[in-house]
Amino acid sequence: MSAKPLAELIDDCIAPALAAQGFAGRAIVSLWPEIVGERLAARSRPLKIDWPRRRPAPGEASEPATMVVRVESAFALEMQQLGPILVERVNTHLGWRAVGKLVLKQGPVAPLVTQKPVPKLDSETAARVEAQVAGVADEGLREALARLGRAVALRTKTQGDDTAS
């Protein structure tokens, strides 16, 4: 059995929770910043989608759903003005007119978790670290010391050389 990415395994675990909130999948929740933009995503989160209770009769158009979004209190008025644009972006992402109405719930919104790009160590410094640990006979210890040396060199590079004390 080969290793699977965590994203493939997590879908089965969170699918019931998302379905209880009206989401067919994790796309709206996980791709929220891409759907609405970084500025709106920083101050809002999708909570659930309320689908109409009754099924349409044959030949009758179905009613669109209502999307409930948590928004920071200070941003609620602006978000209300941007509501039609937000609904349009969500529907464009889904590929059909799924959402017709937006309901805003005011409350705290957790900040987005963004990953900083990992800085690269230049080849000269990496070669210097490898040369310093080359004399260690034990391969595991040598590799551990090389990782430590690269980490220290990266930290020194990103924080500057703070040896003034």
PDB file of N, CA and C in Angstrom, residues 86-150:
ATOM      1  N   LEU A  86     -20.139  38.536  -3.805  1.00  0.00           N
ATOM      2  CA  LEU A  86     -19.758  37.302  -3.137  1.00  0.00           C
ATOM      3  C   LEU A  86     -20.603  36.131  -3.623  1.00  0.00           C
ATOM      4  N   VAL A  87     -21.915  36.324  -3.730  1.00  0.00           N
ATOM      5  CA  VAL A  87     -22.811  35.276  -4.225  1.00  0.00           C
ATOM      6  C   VAL A  87     -22.429  34.892  -5.653  1.00  0.00           C
ATOM      7  N   GLU A  88     -22.135  35.876  -6.478  1.00  0.00           N
ATOM      8  CA  GLU A  88     -21.736  35.603  -7.855  1.00  0.00           C
ATOM      9  C   GLU A  88     -20.440  34.792  -7.914  1.00  0.00           C
ATOM     10  N   ARG A  89     -19.481  35.128  -7.076  1.00  0.00           N
ATOM     11  CA  ARG A  89     -18.203  34.396  -7.061  1.00  0.00           C
ATOM     12  C   ARG A  89     -18.389  32.952  -6.611  1.00  0.00           C
ATOM     13  N   VAL A  90     -19.214  32.741  -5.595  1.00  0.00           N
ATOM     14  CA  VAL A  90     -19.473  31.375  -5.115  1.00  0.00           C
ATOM     15  C   VAL A  90     -20.164  30.568  -6.204  1.00  0.00           C
ATOM     16  N   ASN A  91     -21.171  31.152  -6.832  1.00  0.00           N
ATOM     17  CA  ASN A  91     -21.887  30.454  -7.902  1.00  0.00           C
ATOM     18  C   ASN A  91     -20.980  30.174  -9.092  1.00  0.00           C
ATOM     19  N   THR A  92     -20.100  31.098  -9.418  1.00  0.00           N
ATOM     20  CA  THR A  92     -19.153  30.876 -10.511  1.00  0.00           C
ATOM     21  C   THR A  92     -18.229  29.717 -10.166  1.00  0.00           C
ATOM     22  N   HIS A  93     -17.792  29.658  -8.915  1.00  0.00           N
ATOM     23  CA  HIS A  93     -16.929  28.560  -8.498  1.00  0.00           C
ATOM     24  C   HIS A  93     -17.659  27.220  -8.583  1.00  0.00           C
ATOM     25  N   LEU A  94     -18.917  27.197  -8.160  1.00  0.00           N
ATOM     26  CA  LEU A  94     -19.687  25.956  -8.181  1.00  0.00           C
ATOM     27  C   LEU A  94     -20.129  25.569  -9.589  1.00  0.00           C
ATOM     28  N   GLY A  95     -20.264  26.560 -10.460  1.00  0.00           N
ATOM     29  CA  GLY A  95     -20.654  26.274 -11.836  1.00  0.00           C
ATOM     30  C   GLY A  95     -22.147  26.294 -12.081  1.00  0.00           C
ATOM     31  N   TRP A  96     -22.937  26.690 -11.116  1.00  0.00           N
ATOM     32  CA  TRP A  96     -24.381  26.824 -11.290  1.00  0.00           C
ATOM     33  C   TRP A  96     -24.926  27.751 -10.221  1.00  0.00           C
ATOM     34  N   ARG A  97     -26.160  28.191 -10.396  1.00  0.00           N
ATOM     35  CA  ARG A  97     -26.766  29.152  -9.465  1.00  0.00           C
ATOM     36  C   ARG A  97     -27.252  28.415  -8.216  1.00  0.00           C
ATOM     37  N   ALA A  98     -26.318  28.041  -7.381  1.00  0.00           N
ATOM     38  CA  ALA A  98     -26.643  27.301  -6.162  1.00  0.00           C
ATOM     39  C   ALA A  98     -27.080  28.233  -5.042  1.00  0.00           C
ATOM     40  N   VAL A  99     -26.405  29.372  -4.915  1.00  0.00           N
ATOM     41  CA  VAL A  99     -26.669  30.308  -3.827  1.00  0.00           C
ATOM     42  C   VAL A  99     -27.395  31.526  -4.385  1.00  0.00           C
ATOM     43  N   GLY A 100     -28.498  31.885  -3.737  1.00  0.00           N
ATOM     44  CA  GLY A 100     -29.261  33.040  -4.179  1.00  0.00           C
ATOM     45  C   GLY A 100     -29.314  34.157  -3.156  1.00  0.00           C
ATOM     46  N   LYS A 101     -29.023  33.826  -1.913  1.00  0.00           N
ATOM     47  CA  LYS A 101     -29.140  34.809  -0.844  1.00  0.00           C
ATOM     48  C   LYS A 101     -27.979  34.635   0.118  1.00  0.00           C
ATOM     49  N   LEU A 102     -27.563  35.729   0.707  1.00  0.00           N
ATOM     50  CA  LEU A 102     -26.463  35.727   1.656  1.00  0.00           C
ATOM     51  C   LEU A 102     -26.969  36.238   3.002  1.00  0.00           C
ATOM     52  N   VAL A 103     -26.683  35.493   4.067  1.00  0.00           N
ATOM     53  CA  VAL A 103     -27.021  35.902   5.427  1.00  0.00           C
ATOM     54  C   VAL A 103     -25.722  36.069   6.180  1.00  0.00           C
ATOM     55  N   LEU A 104     -25.555  37.212   6.819  1.00  0.00           N
ATOM     56  CA  LEU A 104     -24.331  37.506   7.556  1.00  0.00           C
ATOM     57  C   LEU A 104     -24.565  37.323   9.049  1.00  0.00           C
ATOM     58  N   LYS A 105     -23.658  36.620   9.695  1.00  0.00           N
ATOM     59  CA  LYS A 105     -23.671  36.451  11.145  1.00  0.00           C
ATOM     60  C   LYS A 105     -22.417  37.131  11.671  1.00  0.00           C
ATOM     61  N   GLN A 106     -22.617  38.107  12.548  1.00  0.00           N
ATOM     62  CA  GLN A 106     -21.469  38.834  13.070  1.00  0.00           C
ATOM     63  C   GLN A 106     -20.815  38.054  14.193  1.00  0.00           C
ATOM     64  N   GLY A 107     -19.498  38.075  14.204  1.00  0.00           N
ATOM     65  CA  GLY A 107     -18.753  37.398  15.246  1.00  0.00           C
ATOM     66  C   GLY A 107     -17.277  37.395  14.914  1.00  0.00           C
ATOM     67  N   PRO A 108     -16.476  36.860  15.819  1.00  0.00           N
ATOM     68  CA  PRO A 108     -15.032  36.834  15.582  1.00  0.00           C
ATOM     69  C   PRO A 108     -14.682  35.854  14.460  1.00  0.00           C
ATOM     70  N   VAL A 109     -13.697  36.225  13.690  1.00  0.00           N
ATOM     71  CA  VAL A 109     -13.211  35.383  12.597  1.00  0.00           C
ATOM     72  C   VAL A 109     -11.742  35.102  12.864  1.00  0.00           C
ATOM     73  N   ALA A 110     -11.410  33.826  12.937  1.00  0.00           N
ATOM     74  CA  ALA A 110     -10.016  33.435  13.187  1.00  0.00           C
ATOM     75  C   ALA A 110      -9.150  33.855  12.005  1.00  0.00           C
ATOM     76  N   PRO A 111      -7.933  34.297  12.265  1.00  0.00           N
ATOM     77  CA  PRO A 111      -7.065  34.713  11.157  1.00  0.00           C
ATOM     78  C   PRO A 111      -6.705  33.532  10.262  1.00  0.00           C
ATOM     79  N   LEU A 112      -6.483  33.825   8.992  1.00  0.00           N
ATOM     80  CA  LEU A 112      -6.085  32.796   8.045  1.00  0.00           C
ATOM     81  C   LEU A 112      -4.690  32.289   8.375  1.00  0.00           C
ATOM     82  N   VAL A 113      -4.511  31.018   8.228  1.00  0.00           N
ATOM     83  CA  VAL A 113      -3.199  30.422   8.443  1.00  0.00           C
ATOM     84  C   VAL A 113      -2.488  30.420   7.099  1.00  0.00           C
ATOM     85  N   THR A 114      -1.414  31.181   7.024  1.00  0.00           N
ATOM     86  CA  THR A 114      -0.648  31.235   5.788  1.00  0.00           C
ATOM     87  C   THR A 114       0.735  30.672   6.038  1.00  0.00           C
ATOM     88  N   GLN A 115       1.195  29.921   5.082  1.00  0.00           N
ATOM     89  CA  GLN A 115       2.522  29.353   5.205  1.00  0.00           C
ATOM     90  C   GLN A 115       3.519  30.269   4.528  1.00  0.00           C
ATOM     91  N   LYS A 116       4.551  30.581   5.258  1.00  0.00           N
ATOM     92  CA  LYS A 116       5.610  31.411   4.694  1.00  0.00           C
ATOM     93  C   LYS A 116       6.479  30.530   3.812  1.00  0.00           C
ATOM     94  N   PRO A 117       6.978  31.072   2.729  1.00  0.00           N
ATOM     95  CA  PRO A 117       7.877  30.267   1.906  1.00  0.00           C
ATOM     96  C   PRO A 117       9.162  29.951   2.672  1.00  0.00           C
ATOM     97  N   VAL A 118       9.585  28.713   2.552  1.00  0.00           N
ATOM     98  CA  VAL A 118      10.798  28.281   3.242  1.00  0.00           C
ATOM     99  C   VAL A 118      12.001  28.875   2.526  1.00  0.00           C
ATOM    100  N   PRO A 119      12.838  29.633   3.244  1.00  0.00           N
ATOM    101  CA  PRO A 119      14.004  30.220   2.588  1.00  0.00           C
ATOM    102  C   PRO A 119      14.993  29.129   2.202  1.00  0.00           C
ATOM    103  N   LYS A 120      15.676  29.355   1.112  1.00  0.00           N
ATOM    104  CA  LYS A 120      16.664  28.398   0.610  1.00  0.00           C
ATOM    105  C   LYS A 120      18.053  28.802   1.096  1.00  0.00           C
ATOM    106  N   LEU A 121      18.837  27.806   1.359  1.00  0.00           N
ATOM    107  CA  LEU A 121      20.215  28.021   1.761  1.00  0.00           C
ATOM    108  C   LEU A 121      21.076  28.040   0.510  1.00  0.00           C
ATOM    109  N   ASP A 122      21.933  29.031   0.389  1.00  0.00           N
ATOM    110  CA  ASP A 122      22.773  29.114  -0.813  1.00  0.00           C
ATOM    111  C   ASP A 122      23.760  27.942  -0.834  1.00  0.00           C
ATOM    112  N   SER A 123      24.204  27.584  -2.027  1.00  0.00           N
ATOM    113  CA  SER A 123      25.041  26.392  -2.209  1.00  0.00           C
ATOM    114  C   SER A 123      26.392  26.524  -1.504  1.00  0.00           C
ATOM    115  N   GLU A 124      26.918  27.723  -1.413  1.00  0.00           N
ATOM    116  CA  GLU A 124      28.211  27.931  -0.750  1.00  0.00           C
ATOM    117  C   GLU A 124      28.120  27.593   0.740  1.00  0.00           C
ATOM    118  N   THR A 125      27.068  28.072   1.402  1.00  0.00           N
ATOM    119  CA  THR A 125      26.887  27.796   2.827  1.00  0.00           C
ATOM    120  C   THR A 125      26.600  26.318   3.059  1.00  0.00           C
ATOM    121  N   ALA A 126      25.781  25.724   2.179  1.00  0.00           N
ATOM    122  CA  ALA A 126      25.472  24.297   2.312  1.00  0.00           C
ATOM    123  C   ALA A 126      26.740  23.461   2.164  1.00  0.00           C
ATOM    124  N   ALA A 127      27.602  23.824   1.233  1.00  0.00           N
ATOM    125  CA  ALA A 127      28.857  23.097   1.044  1.00  0.00           C
ATOM    126  C   ALA A 127      29.775  23.259   2.259  1.00  0.00           C
ATOM    127  N   ARG A 128      29.763  24.461   2.866  1.00  0.00           N
ATOM    128  CA  ARG A 128      30.580  24.705   4.050  1.00  0.00           C
ATOM    129  C   ARG A 128      30.100  23.841   5.223  1.00  0.00           C
ATOM    130  N   VAL A 129      28.768  23.705   5.382  1.00  0.00           N
ATOM    131  CA  VAL A 129      28.216  22.865   6.446  1.00  0.00           C
ATOM    132  C   VAL A 129      28.598  21.407   6.202  1.00  0.00           C
ATOM    133  N   GLU A 130      28.474  20.939   4.971  1.00  0.00           N
ATOM    134  CA  GLU A 130      28.818  19.559   4.637  1.00  0.00           C
ATOM    135  C   GLU A 130      30.300  19.294   4.903  1.00  0.00           C
ATOM    136  N   ALA A 131      31.162  20.254   4.600  1.00  0.00           N
ATOM    137  CA  ALA A 131      32.595  20.084   4.838  1.00  0.00           C
ATOM    138  C   ALA A 131      32.901  20.007   6.333  1.00  0.00           C
ATOM    139  N   GLN A 132      32.144  20.759   7.139  1.00  0.00           N
ATOM    140  CA  GLN A 132      32.382  20.758   8.587  1.00  0.00           C
ATOM    141  C   GLN A 132      32.014  19.428   9.230  1.00  0.00           C
ATOM    142  N   VAL A 133      31.017  18.731   8.700  1.00  0.00           N
ATOM    143  CA  VAL A 133      30.579  17.472   9.309  1.00  0.00           C
ATOM    144  C   VAL A 133      31.140  16.254   8.582  1.00  0.00           C
ATOM    145  N   ALA A 134      31.945  16.452   7.557  1.00  0.00           N
ATOM    146  CA  ALA A 134      32.471  15.341   6.758  1.00  0.00           C
ATOM    147  C   ALA A 134      33.328  14.390   7.577  1.00  0.00           C
ATOM    148  N   GLY A 135      33.971  14.853   8.614  1.00  0.00           N
ATOM    149  CA  GLY A 135      34.856  14.011   9.410  1.00  0.00           C
ATOM    150  C   GLY A 135      34.141  13.097  10.394  1.00  0.00           C
ATOM    151  N   VAL A 136      32.839  13.220  10.557  1.00  0.00           N
ATOM    152  CA  VAL A 136      32.089  12.386  11.503  1.00  0.00           C
ATOM    153  C   VAL A 136      31.869  11.010  10.868  1.00  0.00           C
ATOM    154  N   ALA A 137      32.281   9.964  11.569  1.00  0.00           N
ATOM    155  CA  ALA A 137      32.227   8.612  11.007  1.00  0.00           C
ATOM    156  C   ALA A 137      30.812   8.047  10.957  1.00  0.00           C
ATOM    157  N   ASP A 138      30.023   8.256  11.996  1.00  0.00           N
ATOM    158  CA  ASP A 138      28.670   7.701  12.049  1.00  0.00           C
ATOM    159  C   ASP A 138      27.758   8.461  11.077  1.00  0.00           C
ATOM    160  N   GLU A 139      27.157   7.715  10.143  1.00  0.00           N
ATOM    161  CA  GLU A 139      26.360   8.351   9.089  1.00  0.00           C
ATOM    162  C   GLU A 139      25.121   9.067   9.639  1.00  0.00           C
ATOM    163  N   GLY A 140      24.424   8.444  10.586  1.00  0.00           N
ATOM    164  CA  GLY A 140      23.236   9.059  11.171  1.00  0.00           C
ATOM    165  C   GLY A 140      23.565  10.339  11.909  1.00  0.00           C
ATOM    166  N   LEU A 141      24.634  10.299  12.688  1.00  0.00           N
ATOM    167  CA  LEU A 141      25.067  11.477  13.427  1.00  0.00           C
ATOM    168  C   LEU A 141      25.510  12.584  12.467  1.00  0.00           C
ATOM    169  N   ARG A 142      26.245  12.190  11.414  1.00  0.00           N
ATOM    170  CA  ARG A 142      26.715  13.166  10.424  1.00  0.00           C
ATOM    171  C   ARG A 142      25.526  13.870   9.764  1.00  0.00           C
ATOM    172  N   GLU A 143      24.495  13.094   9.384  1.00  0.00           N
ATOM    173  CA  GLU A 143      23.318  13.691   8.736  1.00  0.00           C
ATOM    174  C   GLU A 143      22.563  14.597   9.709  1.00  0.00           C
ATOM    175  N   ALA A 144      22.461  14.186  10.978  1.00  0.00           N
ATOM    176  CA  ALA A 144      21.782  15.009  11.981  1.00  0.00           C
ATOM    177  C   ALA A 144      22.530  16.316  12.208  1.00  0.00           C
ATOM    178  N   LEU A 145      23.853  16.238  12.282  1.00  0.00           N
ATOM    179  CA  LEU A 145      24.646  17.452  12.458  1.00  0.00           C
ATOM    180  C   LEU A 145      24.555  18.362  11.233  1.00  0.00           C
ATOM    181  N   ALA A 146      24.478  17.771  10.039  1.00  0.00           N
ATOM    182  CA  ALA A 146      24.341  18.570   8.812  1.00  0.00           C
ATOM    183  C   ALA A 146      22.994  19.295   8.801  1.00  0.00           C
ATOM    184  N   ARG A 147      21.926  18.595   9.206  1.00  0.00           N
ATOM    185  CA  ARG A 147      20.598  19.249   9.277  1.00  0.00           C
ATOM    186  C   ARG A 147      20.624  20.391  10.283  1.00  0.00           C
ATOM    187  N   LEU A 148      21.250  20.144  11.432  1.00  0.00           N
ATOM    188  CA  LEU A 148      21.367  21.191  12.449  1.00  0.00           C
ATOM    189  C   LEU A 148      22.158  22.378  11.916  1.00  0.00           C
ATOM    190  N   GLY A 149      23.255  22.110  11.263  1.00  0.00           N
ATOM    191  CA  GLY A 149      24.072  23.186  10.701  1.00  0.00           C
ATOM    192  C   GLY A 149      23.330  23.994   9.654  1.00  0.00           C
ATOM    193  N   ARG A 150      22.573  23.318   8.794  1.00  0.00           N
ATOM    194  CA  ARG A 150      21.783  24.038   7.780  1.00  0.00           C
ATOM    195  C   ARG A 150      20.702  24.894   8.442  1.00  0.00           C
TER     196      ARG A 150
END
